[in-house]
CSV table of C-alpha atoms in Angstrom, one decimal:
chain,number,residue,atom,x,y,z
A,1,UNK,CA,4.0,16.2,-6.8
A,2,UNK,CA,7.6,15.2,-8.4
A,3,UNK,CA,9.1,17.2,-5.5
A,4,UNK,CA,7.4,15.0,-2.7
A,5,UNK,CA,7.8,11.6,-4.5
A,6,UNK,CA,11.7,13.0,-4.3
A,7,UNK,CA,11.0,13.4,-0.5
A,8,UNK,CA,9.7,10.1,0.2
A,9,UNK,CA,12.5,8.5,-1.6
A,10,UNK,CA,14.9,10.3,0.4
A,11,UNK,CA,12.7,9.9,3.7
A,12,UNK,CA,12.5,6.1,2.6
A,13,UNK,CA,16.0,5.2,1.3
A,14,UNK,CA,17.3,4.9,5.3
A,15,UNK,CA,14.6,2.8,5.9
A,16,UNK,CA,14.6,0.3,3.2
A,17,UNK,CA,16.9,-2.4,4.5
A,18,UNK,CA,14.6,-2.6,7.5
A,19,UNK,CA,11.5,-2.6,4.8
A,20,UNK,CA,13.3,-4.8,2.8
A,21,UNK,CA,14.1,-7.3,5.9
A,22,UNK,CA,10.6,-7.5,6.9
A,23,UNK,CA,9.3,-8.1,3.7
A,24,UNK,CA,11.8,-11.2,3.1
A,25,UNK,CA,11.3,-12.6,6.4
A,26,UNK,CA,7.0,-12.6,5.4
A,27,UNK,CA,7.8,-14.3,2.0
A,28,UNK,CA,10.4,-16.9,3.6
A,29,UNK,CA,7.3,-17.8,6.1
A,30,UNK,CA,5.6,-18.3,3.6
A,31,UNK,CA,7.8,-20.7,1.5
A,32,UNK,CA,8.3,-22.1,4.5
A,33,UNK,CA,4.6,-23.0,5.0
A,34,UNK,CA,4.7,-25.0,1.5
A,35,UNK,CA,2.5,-22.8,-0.6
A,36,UNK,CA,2.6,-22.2,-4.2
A,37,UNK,CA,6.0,-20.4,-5.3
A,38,UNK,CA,3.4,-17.6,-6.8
A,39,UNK,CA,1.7,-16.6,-3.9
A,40,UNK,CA,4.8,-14.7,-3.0
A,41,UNK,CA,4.1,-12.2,-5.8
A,42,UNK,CA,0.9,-10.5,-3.6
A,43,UNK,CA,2.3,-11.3,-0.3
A,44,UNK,CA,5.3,-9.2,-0.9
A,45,UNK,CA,3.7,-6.4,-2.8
A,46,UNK,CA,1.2,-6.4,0.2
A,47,UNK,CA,3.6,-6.4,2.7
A,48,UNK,CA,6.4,-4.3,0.8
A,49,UNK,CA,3.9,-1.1,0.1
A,50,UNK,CA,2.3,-1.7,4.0
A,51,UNK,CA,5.8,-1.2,5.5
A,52,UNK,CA,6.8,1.5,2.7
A,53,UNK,CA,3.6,3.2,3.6
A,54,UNK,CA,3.6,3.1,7.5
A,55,UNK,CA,7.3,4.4,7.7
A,56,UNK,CA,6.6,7.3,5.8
A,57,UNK,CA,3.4,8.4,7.9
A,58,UNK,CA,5.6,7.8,11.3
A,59,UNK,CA,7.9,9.9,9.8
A,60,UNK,CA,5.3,12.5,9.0
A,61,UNK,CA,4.6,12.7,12.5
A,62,UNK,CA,8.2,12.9,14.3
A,63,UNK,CA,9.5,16.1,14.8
A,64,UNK,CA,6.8,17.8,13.0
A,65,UNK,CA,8.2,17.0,10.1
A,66,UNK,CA,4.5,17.3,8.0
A,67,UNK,CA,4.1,20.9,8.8
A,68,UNK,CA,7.5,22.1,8.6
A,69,UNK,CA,7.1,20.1,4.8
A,70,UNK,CA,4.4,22.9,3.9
A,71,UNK,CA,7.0,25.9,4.4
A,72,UNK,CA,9.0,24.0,1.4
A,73,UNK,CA,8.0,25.0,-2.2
A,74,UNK,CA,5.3,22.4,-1.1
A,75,UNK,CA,1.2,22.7,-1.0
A,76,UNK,CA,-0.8,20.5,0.2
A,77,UNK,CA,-2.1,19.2,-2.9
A,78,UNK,CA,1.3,18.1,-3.7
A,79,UNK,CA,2.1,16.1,-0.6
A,80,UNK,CA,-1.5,13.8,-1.0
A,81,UNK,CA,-0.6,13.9,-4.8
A,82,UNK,CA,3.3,12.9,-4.2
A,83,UNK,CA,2.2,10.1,-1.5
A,84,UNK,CA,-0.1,8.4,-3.8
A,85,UNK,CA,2.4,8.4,-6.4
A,86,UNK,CA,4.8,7.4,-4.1
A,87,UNK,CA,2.6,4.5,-3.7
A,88,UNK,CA,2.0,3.3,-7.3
A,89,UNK,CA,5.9,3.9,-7.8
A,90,UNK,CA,6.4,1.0,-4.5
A,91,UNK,CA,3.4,-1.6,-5.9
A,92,UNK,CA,5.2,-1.8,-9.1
A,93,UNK,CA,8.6,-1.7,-7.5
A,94,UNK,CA,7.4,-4.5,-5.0
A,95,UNK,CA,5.8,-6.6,-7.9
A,96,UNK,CA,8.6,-6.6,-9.9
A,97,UNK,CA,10.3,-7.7,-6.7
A,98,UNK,CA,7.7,-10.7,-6.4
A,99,UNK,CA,7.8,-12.0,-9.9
A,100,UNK,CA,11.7,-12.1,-9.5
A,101,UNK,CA,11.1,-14.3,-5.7
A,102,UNK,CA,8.6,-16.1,-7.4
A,103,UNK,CA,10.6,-16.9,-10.6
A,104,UNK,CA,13.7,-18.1,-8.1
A,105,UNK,CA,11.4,-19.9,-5.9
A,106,UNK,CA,10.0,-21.6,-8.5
A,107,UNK,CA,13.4,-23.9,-9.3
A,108,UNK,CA,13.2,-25.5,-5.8
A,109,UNK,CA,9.6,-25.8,-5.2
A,110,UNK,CA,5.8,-25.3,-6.9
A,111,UNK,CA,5.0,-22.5,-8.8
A,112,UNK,CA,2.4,-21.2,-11.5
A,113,UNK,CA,3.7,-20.6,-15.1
A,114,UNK,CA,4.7,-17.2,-16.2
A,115,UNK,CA,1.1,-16.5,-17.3
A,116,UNK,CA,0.3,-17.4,-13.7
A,117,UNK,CA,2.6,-15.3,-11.6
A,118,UNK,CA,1.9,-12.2,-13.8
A,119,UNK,CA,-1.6,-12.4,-13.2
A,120,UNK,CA,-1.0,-12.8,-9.5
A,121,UNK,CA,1.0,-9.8,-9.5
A,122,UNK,CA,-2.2,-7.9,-11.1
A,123,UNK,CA,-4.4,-9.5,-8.7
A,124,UNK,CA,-1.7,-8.3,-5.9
A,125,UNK,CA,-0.9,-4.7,-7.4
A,126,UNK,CA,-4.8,-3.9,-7.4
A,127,UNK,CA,-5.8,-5.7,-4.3
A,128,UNK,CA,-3.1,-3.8,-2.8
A,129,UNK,CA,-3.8,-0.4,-4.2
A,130,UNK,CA,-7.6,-1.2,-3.2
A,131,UNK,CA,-6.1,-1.2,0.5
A,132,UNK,CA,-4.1,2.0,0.3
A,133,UNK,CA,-7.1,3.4,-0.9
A,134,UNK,CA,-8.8,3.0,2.5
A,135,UNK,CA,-5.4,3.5,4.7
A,136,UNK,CA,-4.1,6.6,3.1
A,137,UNK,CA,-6.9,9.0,3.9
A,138,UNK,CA,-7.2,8.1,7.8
A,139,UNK,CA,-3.4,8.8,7.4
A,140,UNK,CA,-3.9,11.7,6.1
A,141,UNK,CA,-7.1,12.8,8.3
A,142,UNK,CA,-5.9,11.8,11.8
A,143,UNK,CA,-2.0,10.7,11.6
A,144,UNK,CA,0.0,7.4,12.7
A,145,UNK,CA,-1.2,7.1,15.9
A,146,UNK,CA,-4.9,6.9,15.8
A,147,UNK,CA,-5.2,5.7,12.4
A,148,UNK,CA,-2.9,2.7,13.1
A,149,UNK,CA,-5.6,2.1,15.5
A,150,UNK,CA,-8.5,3.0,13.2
A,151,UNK,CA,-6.8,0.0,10.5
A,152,UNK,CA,-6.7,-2.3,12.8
A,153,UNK,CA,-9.9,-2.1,13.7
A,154,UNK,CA,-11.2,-2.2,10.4
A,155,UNK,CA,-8.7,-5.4,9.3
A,156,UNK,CA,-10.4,-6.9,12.3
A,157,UNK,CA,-14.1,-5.9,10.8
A,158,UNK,CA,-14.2,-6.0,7.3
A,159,UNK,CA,-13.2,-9.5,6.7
A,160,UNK,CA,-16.2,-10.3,9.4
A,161,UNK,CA,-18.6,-8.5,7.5
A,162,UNK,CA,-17.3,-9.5,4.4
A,163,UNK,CA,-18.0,-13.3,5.7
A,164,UNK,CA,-21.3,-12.7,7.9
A,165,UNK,CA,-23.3,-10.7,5.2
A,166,UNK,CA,-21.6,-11.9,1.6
A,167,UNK,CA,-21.7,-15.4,-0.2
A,168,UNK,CA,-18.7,-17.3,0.0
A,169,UNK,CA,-20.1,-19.3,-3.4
A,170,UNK,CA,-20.7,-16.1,-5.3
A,171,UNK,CA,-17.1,-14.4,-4.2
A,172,UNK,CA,-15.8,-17.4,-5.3
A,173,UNK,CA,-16.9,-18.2,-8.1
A,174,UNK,CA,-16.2,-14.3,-9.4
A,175,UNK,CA,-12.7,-14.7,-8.5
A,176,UNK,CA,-12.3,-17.3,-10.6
A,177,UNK,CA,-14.3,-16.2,-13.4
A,178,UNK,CA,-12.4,-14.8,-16.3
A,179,UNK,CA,-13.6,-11.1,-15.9
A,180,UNK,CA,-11.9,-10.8,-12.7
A,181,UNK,CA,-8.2,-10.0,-14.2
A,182,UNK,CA,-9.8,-7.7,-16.4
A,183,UNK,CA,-12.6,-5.5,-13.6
A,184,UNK,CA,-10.4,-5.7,-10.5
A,185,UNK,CA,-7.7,-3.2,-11.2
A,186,UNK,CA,-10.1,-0.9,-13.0
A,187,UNK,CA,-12.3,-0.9,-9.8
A,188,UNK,CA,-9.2,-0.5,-7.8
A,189,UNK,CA,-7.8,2.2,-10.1
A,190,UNK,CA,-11.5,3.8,-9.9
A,191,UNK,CA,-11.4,3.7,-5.7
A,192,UNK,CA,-7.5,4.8,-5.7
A,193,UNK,CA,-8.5,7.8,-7.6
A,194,UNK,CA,-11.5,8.6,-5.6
A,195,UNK,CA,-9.4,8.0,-2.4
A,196,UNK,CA,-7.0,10.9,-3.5
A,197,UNK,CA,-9.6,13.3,-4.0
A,198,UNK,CA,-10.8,12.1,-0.4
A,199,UNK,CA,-7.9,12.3,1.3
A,200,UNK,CA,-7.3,16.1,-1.1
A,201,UNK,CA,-10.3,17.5,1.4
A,202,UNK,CA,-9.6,15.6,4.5
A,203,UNK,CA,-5.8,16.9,4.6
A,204,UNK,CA,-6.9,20.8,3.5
A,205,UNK,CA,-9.2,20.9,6.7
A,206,UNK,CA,-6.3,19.2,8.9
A,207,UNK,CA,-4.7,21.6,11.7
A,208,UNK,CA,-0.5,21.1,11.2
């Protein structure tokens, strides 16, 4: 697992100027928009692991780069291990990014107190880990190119089902109950877990 976090950093490290760019240029639009200084915390932790996360799975792809990985002093079970904690490694390297945006924003413009922006950057961390849990193992199952299209059809579903069949009151008024700091990242920690051990099976059976 350490020896494929090691090659994502490397893979990565090229890349994360561009990463870096894009994420900036999503948290300027939003200052730009007038929200709160905080809600840059999630929205570059969201963004940042997304762009972290899609870079390495086009790279796994180009020049068959995944199965020429596996000849390495690498099995499988360390590449989906290595990934997810190439993940974790980004949503806390991207939320201590956030609180730092959030903390400089926050002398010009509107913005939570400390208590605030750290609980945003919980509510970011396991929202975003909640997401990787359902994008890592169509990576890992199908590659970039028809899981990009698999996401985007489920970004374009789940927020419709979410709003046709659930109560906007009741979602609501959980998120702004108290127990909602304290269940959220355990259920996402629960689902990112489970999602490893899913994509563990779905990447042995994949044909490299």
């Amino acid at each position: 697992m350490r020896r494929m976090l090691l090659c994502d950093l490397a893979v990565i490290r090229r890349q994360l100027p561009r990463v870096m760019i894009s994420t900036l240029f999503v948290a300027a639009m939003v200052c730009i928009t007038g929200l709160e200084g905080g809600v840059i915390v999630p929205v570059v932790i969201m963004m940042g692991v997304y762009f972290v996360t899609v870079t390495l799975a086009v790279f796994d792809d180009r020049d068959g780069w995944a199965a020429f990985r596996l000849a390495l002093p690498l099995s499988r079970r360390d590449v989906v291990l290595g990934r997810y904690a190439t993940t974790v490694a980004t949503c806390l390297a991207f939320a201590v990014l956030g609180v730092a945006l959030s903390a400089i924003v926050g002398q010009v413009s509107a913005a939570p107190g400390v208590e605030g922006v750290l609980s945003l950057a919980m509510v970011g961390t396991a929202f975003t880990l909640t997401c990787m849990a359902i994008v890592l193992p169509i990576y890992f199952r199908v590659g970039t190119t028809r899981g990009a299209r698999i996401i985007a059809m489920l970004m374009c579903v789940i927020p419709f089902v979410v709003v046709g069949f659930g109560d906007a009151s009741v979602v609501a008024g959980f998120i702004a109950g108290p127990d909602f700091l304290v269940l959220f990242p355990v259920v996402s920690l629960v689902l990112f877990a489970a999602s490893a051990v899913v994509s563990l099976r779905l990447y042995d059976s994949r044909d490299l």
